[in-house]
Tab-separated table of C-alpha atoms in Angstrom:
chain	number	residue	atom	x	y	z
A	919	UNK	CA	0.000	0.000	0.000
A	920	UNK	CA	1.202	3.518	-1.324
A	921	UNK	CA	2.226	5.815	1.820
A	922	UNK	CA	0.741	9.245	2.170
A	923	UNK	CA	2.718	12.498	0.162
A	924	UNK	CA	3.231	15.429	2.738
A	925	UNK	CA	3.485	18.982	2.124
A	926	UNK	CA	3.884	21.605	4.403
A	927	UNK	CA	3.837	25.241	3.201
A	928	UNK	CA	3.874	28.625	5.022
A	929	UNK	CA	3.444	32.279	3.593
A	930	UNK	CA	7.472	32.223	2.995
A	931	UNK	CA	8.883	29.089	2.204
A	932	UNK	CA	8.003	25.190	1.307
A	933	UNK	CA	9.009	23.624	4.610
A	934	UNK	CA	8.338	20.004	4.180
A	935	UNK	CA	7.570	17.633	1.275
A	936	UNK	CA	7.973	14.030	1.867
A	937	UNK	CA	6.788	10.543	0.291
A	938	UNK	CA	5.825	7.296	1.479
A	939	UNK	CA	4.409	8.770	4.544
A	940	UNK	CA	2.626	6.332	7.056
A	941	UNK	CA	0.740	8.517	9.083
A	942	UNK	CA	0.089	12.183	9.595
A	943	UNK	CA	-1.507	13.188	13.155
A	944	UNK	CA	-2.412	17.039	12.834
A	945	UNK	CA	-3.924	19.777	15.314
A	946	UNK	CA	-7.265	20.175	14.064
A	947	UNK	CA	-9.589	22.892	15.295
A	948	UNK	CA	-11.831	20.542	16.443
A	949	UNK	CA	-9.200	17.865	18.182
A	950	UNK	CA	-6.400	16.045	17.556
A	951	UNK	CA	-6.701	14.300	13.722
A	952	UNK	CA	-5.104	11.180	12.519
A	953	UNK	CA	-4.588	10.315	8.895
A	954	UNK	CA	-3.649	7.325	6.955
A	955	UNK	CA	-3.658	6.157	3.627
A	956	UNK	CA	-6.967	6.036	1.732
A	957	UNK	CA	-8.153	8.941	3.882
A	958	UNK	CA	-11.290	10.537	2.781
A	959	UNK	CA	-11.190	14.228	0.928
A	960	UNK	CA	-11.178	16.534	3.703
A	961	UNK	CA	-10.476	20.502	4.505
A	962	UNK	CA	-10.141	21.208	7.432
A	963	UNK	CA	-8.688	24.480	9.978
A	964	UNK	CA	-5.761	23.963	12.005
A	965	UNK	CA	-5.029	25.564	15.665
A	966	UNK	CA	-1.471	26.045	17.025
A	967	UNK	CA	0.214	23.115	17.874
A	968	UNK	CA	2.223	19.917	16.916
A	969	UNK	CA	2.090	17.801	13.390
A	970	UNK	CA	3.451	14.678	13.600
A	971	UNK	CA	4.330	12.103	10.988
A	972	UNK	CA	5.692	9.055	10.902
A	973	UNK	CA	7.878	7.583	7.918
A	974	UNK	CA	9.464	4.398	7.836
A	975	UNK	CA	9.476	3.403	11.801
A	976	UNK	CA	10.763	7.608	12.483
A	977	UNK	CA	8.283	9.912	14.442
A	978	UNK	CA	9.094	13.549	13.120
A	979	UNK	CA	7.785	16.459	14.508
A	980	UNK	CA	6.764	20.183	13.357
A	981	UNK	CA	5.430	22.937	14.501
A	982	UNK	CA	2.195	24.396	13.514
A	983	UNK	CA	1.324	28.167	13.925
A	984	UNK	CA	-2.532	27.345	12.982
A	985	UNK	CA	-3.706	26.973	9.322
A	986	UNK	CA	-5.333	24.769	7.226
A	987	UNK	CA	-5.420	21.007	5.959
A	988	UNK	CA	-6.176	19.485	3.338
A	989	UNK	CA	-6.252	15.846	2.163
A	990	UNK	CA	-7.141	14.784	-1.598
A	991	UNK	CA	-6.073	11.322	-3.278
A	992	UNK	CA	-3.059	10.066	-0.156
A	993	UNK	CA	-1.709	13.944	-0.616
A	994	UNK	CA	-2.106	15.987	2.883
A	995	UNK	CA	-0.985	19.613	2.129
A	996	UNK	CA	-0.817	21.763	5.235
A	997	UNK	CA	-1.044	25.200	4.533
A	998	UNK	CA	0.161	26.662	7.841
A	999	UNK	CA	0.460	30.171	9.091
A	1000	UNK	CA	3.640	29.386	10.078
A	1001	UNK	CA	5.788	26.071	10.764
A	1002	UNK	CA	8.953	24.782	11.835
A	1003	UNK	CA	10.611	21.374	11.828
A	1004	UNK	CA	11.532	20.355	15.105
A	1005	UNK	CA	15.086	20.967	14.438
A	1006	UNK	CA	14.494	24.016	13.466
A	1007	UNK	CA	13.284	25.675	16.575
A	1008	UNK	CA	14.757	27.939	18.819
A	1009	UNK	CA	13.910	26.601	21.879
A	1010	UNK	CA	15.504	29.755	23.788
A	1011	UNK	CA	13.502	32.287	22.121
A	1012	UNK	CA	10.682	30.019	22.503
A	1013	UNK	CA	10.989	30.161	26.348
A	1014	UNK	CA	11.296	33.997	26.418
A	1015	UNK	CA	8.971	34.398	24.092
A	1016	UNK	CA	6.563	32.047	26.305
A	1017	UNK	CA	8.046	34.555	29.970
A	1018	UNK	CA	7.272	37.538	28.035
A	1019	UNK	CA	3.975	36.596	26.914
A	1020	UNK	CA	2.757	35.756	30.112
A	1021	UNK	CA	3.898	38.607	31.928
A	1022	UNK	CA	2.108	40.421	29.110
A	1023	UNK	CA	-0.668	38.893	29.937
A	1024	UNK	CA	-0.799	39.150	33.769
A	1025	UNK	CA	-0.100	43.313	33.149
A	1026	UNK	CA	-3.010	43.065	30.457
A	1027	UNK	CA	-5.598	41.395	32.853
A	1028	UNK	CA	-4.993	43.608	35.590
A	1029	UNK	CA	-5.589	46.821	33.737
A	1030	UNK	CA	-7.965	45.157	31.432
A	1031	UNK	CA	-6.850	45.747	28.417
A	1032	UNK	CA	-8.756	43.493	26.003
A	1033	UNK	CA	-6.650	43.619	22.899
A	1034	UNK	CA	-3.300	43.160	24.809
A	1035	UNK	CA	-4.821	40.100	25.905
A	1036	UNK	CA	-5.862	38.268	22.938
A	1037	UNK	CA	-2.539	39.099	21.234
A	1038	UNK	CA	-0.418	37.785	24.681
A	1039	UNK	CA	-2.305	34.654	24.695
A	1040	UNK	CA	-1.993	34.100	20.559
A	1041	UNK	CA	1.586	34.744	21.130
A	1042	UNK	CA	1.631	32.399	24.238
A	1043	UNK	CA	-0.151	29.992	21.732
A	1044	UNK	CA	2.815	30.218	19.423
A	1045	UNK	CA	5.598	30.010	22.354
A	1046	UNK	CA	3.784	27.162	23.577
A	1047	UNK	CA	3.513	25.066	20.002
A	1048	UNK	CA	7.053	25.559	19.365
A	1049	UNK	CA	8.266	24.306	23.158
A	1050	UNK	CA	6.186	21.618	23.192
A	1051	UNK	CA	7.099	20.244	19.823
A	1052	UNK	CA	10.890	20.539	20.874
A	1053	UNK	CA	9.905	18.210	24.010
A	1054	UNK	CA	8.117	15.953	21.781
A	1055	UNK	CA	10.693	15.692	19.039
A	1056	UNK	CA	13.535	14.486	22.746
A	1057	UNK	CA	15.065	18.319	23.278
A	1058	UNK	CA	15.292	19.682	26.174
B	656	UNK	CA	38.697	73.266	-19.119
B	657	UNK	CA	42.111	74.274	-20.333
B	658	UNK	CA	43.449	73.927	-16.913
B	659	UNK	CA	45.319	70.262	-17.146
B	660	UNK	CA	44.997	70.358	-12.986
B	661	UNK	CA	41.635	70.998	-13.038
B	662	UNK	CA	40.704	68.189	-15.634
B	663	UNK	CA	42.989	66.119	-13.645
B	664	UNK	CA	40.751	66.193	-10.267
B	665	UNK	CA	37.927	66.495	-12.584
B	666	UNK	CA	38.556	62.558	-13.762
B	667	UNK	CA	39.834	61.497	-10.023
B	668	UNK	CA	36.018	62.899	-9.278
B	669	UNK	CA	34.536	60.502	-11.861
B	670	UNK	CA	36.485	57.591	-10.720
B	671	UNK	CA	34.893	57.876	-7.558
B	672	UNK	CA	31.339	58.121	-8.371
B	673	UNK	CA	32.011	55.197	-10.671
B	674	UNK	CA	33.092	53.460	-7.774
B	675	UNK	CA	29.926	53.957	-5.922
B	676	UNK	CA	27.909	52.960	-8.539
B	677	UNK	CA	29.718	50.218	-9.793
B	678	UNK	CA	29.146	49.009	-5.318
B	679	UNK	CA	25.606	49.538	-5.941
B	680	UNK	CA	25.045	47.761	-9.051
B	681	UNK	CA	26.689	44.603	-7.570
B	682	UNK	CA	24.827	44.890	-4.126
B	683	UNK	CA	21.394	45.545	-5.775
B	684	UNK	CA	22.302	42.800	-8.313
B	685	UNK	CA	22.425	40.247	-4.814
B	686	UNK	CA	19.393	41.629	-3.694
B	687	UNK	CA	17.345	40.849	-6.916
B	688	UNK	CA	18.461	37.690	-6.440
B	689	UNK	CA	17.553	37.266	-2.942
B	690	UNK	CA	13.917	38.814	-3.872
B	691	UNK	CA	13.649	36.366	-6.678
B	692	UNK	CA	14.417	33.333	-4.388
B	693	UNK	CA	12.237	35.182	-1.508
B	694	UNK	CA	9.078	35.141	-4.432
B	695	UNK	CA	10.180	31.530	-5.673
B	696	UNK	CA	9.830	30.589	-2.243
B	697	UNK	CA	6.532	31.833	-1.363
B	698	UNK	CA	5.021	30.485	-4.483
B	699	UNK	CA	3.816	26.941	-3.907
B	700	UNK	CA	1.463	28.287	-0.611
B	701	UNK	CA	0.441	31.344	-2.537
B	702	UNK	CA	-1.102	28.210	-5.195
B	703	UNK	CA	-2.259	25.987	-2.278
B	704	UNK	CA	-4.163	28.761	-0.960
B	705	UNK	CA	-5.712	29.767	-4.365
B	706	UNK	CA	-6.764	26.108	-4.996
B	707	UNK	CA	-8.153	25.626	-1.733
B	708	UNK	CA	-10.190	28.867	-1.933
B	709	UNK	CA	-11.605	27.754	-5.728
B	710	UNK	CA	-12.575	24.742	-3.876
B	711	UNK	CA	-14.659	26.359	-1.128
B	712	UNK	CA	-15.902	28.707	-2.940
B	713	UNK	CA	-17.999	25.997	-5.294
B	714	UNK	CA	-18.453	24.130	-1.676
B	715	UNK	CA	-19.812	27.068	-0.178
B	716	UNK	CA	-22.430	28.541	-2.643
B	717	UNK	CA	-23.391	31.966	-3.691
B	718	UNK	CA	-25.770	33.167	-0.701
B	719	UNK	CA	-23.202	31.892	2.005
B	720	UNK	CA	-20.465	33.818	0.683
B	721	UNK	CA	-18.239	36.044	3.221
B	722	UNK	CA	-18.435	40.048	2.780
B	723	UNK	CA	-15.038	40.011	1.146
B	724	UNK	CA	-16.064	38.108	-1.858
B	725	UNK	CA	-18.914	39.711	-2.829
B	726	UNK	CA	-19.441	42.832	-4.911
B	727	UNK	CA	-21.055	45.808	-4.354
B	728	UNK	CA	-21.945	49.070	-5.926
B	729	UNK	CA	-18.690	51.286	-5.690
B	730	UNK	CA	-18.916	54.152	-4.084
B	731	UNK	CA	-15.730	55.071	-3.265
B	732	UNK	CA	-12.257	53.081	-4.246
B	733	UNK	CA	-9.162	52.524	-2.235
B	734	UNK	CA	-5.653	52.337	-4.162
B	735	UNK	CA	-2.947	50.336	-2.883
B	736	UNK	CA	0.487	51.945	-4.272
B	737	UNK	CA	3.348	50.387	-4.325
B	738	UNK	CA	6.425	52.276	-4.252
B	739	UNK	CA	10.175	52.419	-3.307
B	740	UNK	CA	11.818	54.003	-0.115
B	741	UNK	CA	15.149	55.037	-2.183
B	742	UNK	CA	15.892	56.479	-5.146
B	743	UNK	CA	18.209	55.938	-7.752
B	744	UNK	CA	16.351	53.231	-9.652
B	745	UNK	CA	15.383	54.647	-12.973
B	746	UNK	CA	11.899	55.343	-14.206
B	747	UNK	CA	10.388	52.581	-11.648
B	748	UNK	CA	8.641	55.035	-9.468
B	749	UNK	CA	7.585	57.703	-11.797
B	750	UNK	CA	6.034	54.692	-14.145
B	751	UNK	CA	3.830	53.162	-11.315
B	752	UNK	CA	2.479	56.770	-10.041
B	753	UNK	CA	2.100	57.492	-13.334
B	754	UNK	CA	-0.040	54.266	-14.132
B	755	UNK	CA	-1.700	54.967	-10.037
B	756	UNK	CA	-3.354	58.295	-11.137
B	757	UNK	CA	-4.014	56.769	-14.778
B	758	UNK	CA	-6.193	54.454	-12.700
B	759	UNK	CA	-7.769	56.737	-10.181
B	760	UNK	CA	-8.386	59.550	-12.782
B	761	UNK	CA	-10.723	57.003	-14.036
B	762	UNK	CA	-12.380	56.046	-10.830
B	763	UNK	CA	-12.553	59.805	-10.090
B	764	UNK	CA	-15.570	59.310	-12.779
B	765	UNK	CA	-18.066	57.389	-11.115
B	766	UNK	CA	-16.584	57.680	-6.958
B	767	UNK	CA	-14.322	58.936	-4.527
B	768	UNK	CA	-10.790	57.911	-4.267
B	769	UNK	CA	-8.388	57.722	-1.899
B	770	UNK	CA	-4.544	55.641	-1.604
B	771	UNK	CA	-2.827	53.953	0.770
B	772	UNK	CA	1.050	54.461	-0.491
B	773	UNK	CA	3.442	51.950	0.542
B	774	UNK	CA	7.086	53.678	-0.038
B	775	UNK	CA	8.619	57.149	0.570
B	776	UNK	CA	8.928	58.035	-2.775
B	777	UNK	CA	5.014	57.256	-3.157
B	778	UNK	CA	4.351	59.053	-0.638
B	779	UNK	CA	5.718	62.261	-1.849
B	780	UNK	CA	4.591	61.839	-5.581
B	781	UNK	CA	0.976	61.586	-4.299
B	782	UNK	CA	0.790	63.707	-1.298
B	783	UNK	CA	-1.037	66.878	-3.154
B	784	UNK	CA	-2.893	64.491	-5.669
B	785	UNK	CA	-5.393	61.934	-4.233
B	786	UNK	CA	-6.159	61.700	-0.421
B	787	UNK	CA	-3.894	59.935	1.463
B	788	UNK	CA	-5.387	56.962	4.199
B	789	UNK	CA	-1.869	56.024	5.296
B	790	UNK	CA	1.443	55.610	4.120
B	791	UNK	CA	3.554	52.522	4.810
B	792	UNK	CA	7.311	53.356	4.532
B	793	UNK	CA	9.439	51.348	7.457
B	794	UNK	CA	8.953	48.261	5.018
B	795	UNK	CA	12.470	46.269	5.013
B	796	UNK	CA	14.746	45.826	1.968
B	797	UNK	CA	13.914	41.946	2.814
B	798	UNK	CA	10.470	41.704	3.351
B	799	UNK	CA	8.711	38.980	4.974
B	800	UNK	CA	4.973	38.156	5.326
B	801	UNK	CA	4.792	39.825	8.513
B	802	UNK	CA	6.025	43.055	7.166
B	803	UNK	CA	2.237	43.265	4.753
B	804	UNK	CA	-0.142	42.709	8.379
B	805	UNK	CA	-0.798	45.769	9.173
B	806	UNK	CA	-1.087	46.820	5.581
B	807	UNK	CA	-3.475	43.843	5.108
B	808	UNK	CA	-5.486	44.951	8.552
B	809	UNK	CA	-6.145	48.280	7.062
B	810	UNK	CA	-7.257	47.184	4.137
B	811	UNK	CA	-10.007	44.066	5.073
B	812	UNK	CA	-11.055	46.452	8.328
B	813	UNK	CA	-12.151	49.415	6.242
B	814	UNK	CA	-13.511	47.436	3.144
B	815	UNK	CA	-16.019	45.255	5.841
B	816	UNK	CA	-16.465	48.872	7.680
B	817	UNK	CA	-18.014	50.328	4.178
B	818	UNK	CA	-15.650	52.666	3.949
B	819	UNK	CA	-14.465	51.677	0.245
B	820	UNK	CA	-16.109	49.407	-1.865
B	821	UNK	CA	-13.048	48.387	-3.910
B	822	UNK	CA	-9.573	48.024	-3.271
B	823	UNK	CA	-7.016	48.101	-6.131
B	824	UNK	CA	-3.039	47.132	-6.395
B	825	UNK	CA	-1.061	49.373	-8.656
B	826	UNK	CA	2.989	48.152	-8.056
B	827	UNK	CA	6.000	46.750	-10.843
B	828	UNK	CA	5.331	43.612	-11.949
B	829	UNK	CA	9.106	41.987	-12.415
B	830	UNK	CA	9.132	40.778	-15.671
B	831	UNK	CA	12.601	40.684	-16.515
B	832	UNK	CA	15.802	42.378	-15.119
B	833	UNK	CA	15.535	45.161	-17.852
B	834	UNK	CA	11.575	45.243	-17.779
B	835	UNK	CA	9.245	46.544	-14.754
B	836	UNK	CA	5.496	46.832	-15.766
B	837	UNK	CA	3.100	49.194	-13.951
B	838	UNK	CA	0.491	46.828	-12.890
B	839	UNK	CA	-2.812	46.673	-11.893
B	840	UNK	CA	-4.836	44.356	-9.455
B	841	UNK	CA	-8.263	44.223	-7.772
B	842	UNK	CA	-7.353	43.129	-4.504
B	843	UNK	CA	-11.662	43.293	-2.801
B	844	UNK	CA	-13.822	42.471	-3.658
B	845	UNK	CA	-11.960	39.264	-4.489
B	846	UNK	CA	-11.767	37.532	-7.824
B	847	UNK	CA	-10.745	33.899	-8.415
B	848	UNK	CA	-9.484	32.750	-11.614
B	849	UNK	CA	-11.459	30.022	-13.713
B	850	UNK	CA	-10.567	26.671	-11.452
B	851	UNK	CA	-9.328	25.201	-14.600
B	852	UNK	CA	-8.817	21.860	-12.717
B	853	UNK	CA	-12.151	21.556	-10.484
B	854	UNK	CA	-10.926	19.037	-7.402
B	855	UNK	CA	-13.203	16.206	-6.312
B	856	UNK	CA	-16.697	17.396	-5.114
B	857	UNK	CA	-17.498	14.731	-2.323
B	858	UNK	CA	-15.414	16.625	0.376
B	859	UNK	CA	-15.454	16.737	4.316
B	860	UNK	CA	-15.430	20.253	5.873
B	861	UNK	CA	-14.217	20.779	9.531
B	862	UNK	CA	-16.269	22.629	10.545
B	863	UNK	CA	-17.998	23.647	7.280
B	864	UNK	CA	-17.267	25.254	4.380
B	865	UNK	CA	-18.753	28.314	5.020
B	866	UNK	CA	-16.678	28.880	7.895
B	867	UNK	CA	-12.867	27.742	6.594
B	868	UNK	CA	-13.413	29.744	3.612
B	869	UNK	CA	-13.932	32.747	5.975
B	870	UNK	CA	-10.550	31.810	7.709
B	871	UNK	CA	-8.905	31.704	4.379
B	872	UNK	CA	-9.853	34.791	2.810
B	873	UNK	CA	-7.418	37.062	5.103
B	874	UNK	CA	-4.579	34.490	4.135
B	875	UNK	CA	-5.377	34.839	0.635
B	876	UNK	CA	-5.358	38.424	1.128
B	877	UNK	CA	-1.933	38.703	2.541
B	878	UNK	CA	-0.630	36.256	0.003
B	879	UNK	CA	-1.663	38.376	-2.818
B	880	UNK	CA	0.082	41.436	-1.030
B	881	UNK	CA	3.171	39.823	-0.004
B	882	UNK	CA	3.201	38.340	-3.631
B	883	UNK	CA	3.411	42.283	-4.908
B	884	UNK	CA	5.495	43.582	-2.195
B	885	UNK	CA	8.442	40.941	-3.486
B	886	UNK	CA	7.567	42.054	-6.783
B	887	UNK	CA	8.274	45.352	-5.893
B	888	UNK	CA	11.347	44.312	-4.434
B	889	UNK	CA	12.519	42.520	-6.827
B	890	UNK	CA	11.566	45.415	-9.547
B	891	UNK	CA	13.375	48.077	-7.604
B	892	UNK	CA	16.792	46.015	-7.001
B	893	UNK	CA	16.711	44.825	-10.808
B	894	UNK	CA	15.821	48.925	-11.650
B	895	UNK	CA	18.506	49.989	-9.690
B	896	UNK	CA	21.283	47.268	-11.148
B	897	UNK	CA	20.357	48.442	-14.432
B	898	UNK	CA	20.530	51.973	-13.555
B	899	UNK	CA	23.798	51.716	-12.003
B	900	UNK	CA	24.863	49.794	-14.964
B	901	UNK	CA	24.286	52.885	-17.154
B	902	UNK	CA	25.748	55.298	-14.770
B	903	UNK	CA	28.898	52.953	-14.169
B	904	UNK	CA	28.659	52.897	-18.135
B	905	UNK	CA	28.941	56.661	-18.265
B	906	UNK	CA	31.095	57.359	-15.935
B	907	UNK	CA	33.590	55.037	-18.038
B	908	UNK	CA	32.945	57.156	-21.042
B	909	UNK	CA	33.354	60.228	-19.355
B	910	UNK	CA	36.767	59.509	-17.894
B	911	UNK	CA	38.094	58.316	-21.295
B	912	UNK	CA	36.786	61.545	-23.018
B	913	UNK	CA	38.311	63.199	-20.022
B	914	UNK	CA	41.561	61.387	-20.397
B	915	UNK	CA	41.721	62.469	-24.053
B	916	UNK	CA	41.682	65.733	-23.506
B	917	UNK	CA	43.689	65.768	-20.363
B	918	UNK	CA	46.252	64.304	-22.857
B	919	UNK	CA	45.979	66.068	-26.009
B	920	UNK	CA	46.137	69.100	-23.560
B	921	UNK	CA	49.666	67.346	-22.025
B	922	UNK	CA	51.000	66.964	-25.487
B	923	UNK	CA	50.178	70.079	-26.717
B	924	UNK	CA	52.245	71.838	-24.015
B	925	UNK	CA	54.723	69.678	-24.253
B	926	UNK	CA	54.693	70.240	-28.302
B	927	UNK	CA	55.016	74.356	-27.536
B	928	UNK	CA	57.522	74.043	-25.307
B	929	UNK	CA	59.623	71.829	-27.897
B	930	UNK	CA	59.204	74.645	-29.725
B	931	UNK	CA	60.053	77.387	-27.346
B	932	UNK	CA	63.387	75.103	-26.570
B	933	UNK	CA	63.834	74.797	-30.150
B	934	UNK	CA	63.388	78.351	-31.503
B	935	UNK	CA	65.368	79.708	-28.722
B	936	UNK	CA	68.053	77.564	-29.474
B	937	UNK	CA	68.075	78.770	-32.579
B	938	UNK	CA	68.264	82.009	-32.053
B	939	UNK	CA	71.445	81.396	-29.935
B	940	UNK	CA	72.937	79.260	-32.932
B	941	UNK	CA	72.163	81.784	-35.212
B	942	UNK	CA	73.828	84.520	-33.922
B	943	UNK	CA	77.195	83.001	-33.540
């Protein structure tokens, strides 16, 4: 049986396109999504979080800045708002990233600033995606 | 010009600006290239997100439409122009201002227009000639897709606010390295191409169609803008090789024309004061 092709894209760059994939699990906006082979057509939205694929006994690992999915004939192309392979990731920036959002956040709530809030906790979102993908993928 | 030290600093002068524009046609030839790659890159999402929208569009059906894809009559129309913070690049700027108010004298006919300049030198070409909504000129020599959100925010908050109907693109499409075209794009409402390869019909939508495709629209949005902004880039760095080229060019010619003359001049005085040697030698001979 024919594995699944995978394509990642974001607004700058192609950042992933591999064959013979065995199975794609994706953050979908509604839940956690698995995919294998034979899948039926579906779009669906993506929230922030971790992709994971696995090709040839490997797990691999990528971060997800939200998006879209969409699976047609064994092809899953992932159009995401942003995305990193797990090797990719600055997991420093991440982490300071993830300290300065919250503090954002706490300063935000307490003088009740709505906006300032929704952006801390999308960039928290994005911190958070990126760190926990890094764990996942064994660093750090 | 007679003076042989004044011709002399004269070409010393020249060599130097040929210097500096010799620098700058190298640098912005680099650049090009990087703006190139940067719009090679950014291609395959720019289709993914085009196919996926011709695909919930037919999902999604006329009456279920979002606000941004549907057209209404135009009262007033919005210009997007794209422009360059430096000089120094040819024509580029003049040609796409030129084609901007082409545009919006037409508009002018049937509503109100106004232009949201991206670029310094847009900004001052337009200032006294069409109101202004904003003016975007911090944008990087190296743009990313981050660098069009706010311009992007502007334009989907005031076209679902009412306060223009239409919003057009006027910016250099890249054609070549020696050929920039003013362009023109309607950016909202929006307008798919023909799907010329309609995608299986029997789809699942999480959560439904309706909704995704209202998602997507903003990405497509910023797609299509980021798409022009690297054409821009890519236009002004290939403008400005070619116009440093020419300058470079000149400056070459003018130094050898320079050097001629310095010369003749040099031989010429050296020729008269052969002569001077000469006839006063002469002289002295001849009156022995």
């Amino acid at each position: 049986m024919a594995g699944l092709t995978l394509t990642v894209v974001s607004p700058e760059r192609e950042v992933l396109r591999e064959d013979d994939v065995d199975m794609v699990v994706a953050p979908g906006i509604e839940g956690e999504l698995g995919l294998m082979p034979r899948h039926a057509p579906l779009v669906t939205q993506l929230q922030a979080g971790t992709l994971r694929y696995r090709s040839g006994g490997d797990e691999r690992y990528l971060t997800i800045l939200g998006g879209f999915l969409q699976v047609m004939q064994d092809t899953v192309t992932v159009l995401a708002d942003g995305s990193e392979r797990s090797d990719e990731i600055d997991l420093e920036r991440a982490e300071r990233a993830r300290a300065e959002a919250l503090r954002e956040l706490e300063e935000a709530r307490t003088s009740g600033d709505d906006a300032t809030v929704i952006r801390a906790r999308l960039a928290l979102l994005r911190a958070l995606a990126r760190i926990r993908t890094a764990q996942r993928a064994g660093r750090g | 010009m007679a003076n042989p030290l004044e011709l002399r600093r004269r070409i010393r002068s020249v060599e130097n600006t040929r210097q500096i524009t010799r620098a700058m046609q190298l640098v912005a030839a680099s650049r090009m290239r990087r703006a190139q790659d940067a719009a090679d890159a950014a291609r395959p999402y720019a289709q993914e997100v085009l196919g996926l929208m011709q695909q919930l569009v037919a999902a999604t059906g006329d009456d279920l439409l979002p606000p941004m894809l549907r057209t209404r009559p135009v009262e007033h129309s919005a210009y997007v122009v794209m422009t360059t913070n430096r000089g120094l690049c040819g024509a580029l700027n003049t040609n796409t201002v030129r084609q901007a108010m082409e545009d919006v004298e037409e508009s002018r006919a049937s509503a109100e227009v106004s232009v949201i300049v991206i670029g310094r030198r847009g900004r001052v070409a337009l200032a006294r000639l069409v109101p202004m909504i904003a003016a975007f000129t911090d944008i990087s020599d190296r743009p990313t897709a981050a660098d069009i959100l706010p311009i992007a925010r502007m334009v989907m908050d005031g076209y679902l606010a009412g306060d223009f109907d239409e919003v057009q693109i006027v910016y250099p499409e890249f054609v070549n390295t020696l050929t920039q075209r003013p362009t023109s794009l309607r950016l909202l409402p929006v307008v798919l191409p023909e799907d010329t390869d309609p995608r299986d019909a029997d789809v699942i939508f999480e959560p439904d169609p309706a909704t995704v495709l209202e998602a997507l629209v903003p990405r497509f949005i910023e797609t299509v803008l980021y798409e022009t902004l690297l054409e821009l880039t890519a236009s002004e760095h290939s403008a400005r090789m070619v116009a440093m080229r020419a300058a470079t060019d000149n400056a070459s010619e003018l130094i050898d024309a320079l050097g001629l003359t310095y010369n003749k001049l040099r031989q010429a005085k050296i020729t008269s004061e052969i002569i001077d040697i000469a006839s006063g030698a002469n002289a002295l001979a001849q009156r022995v």
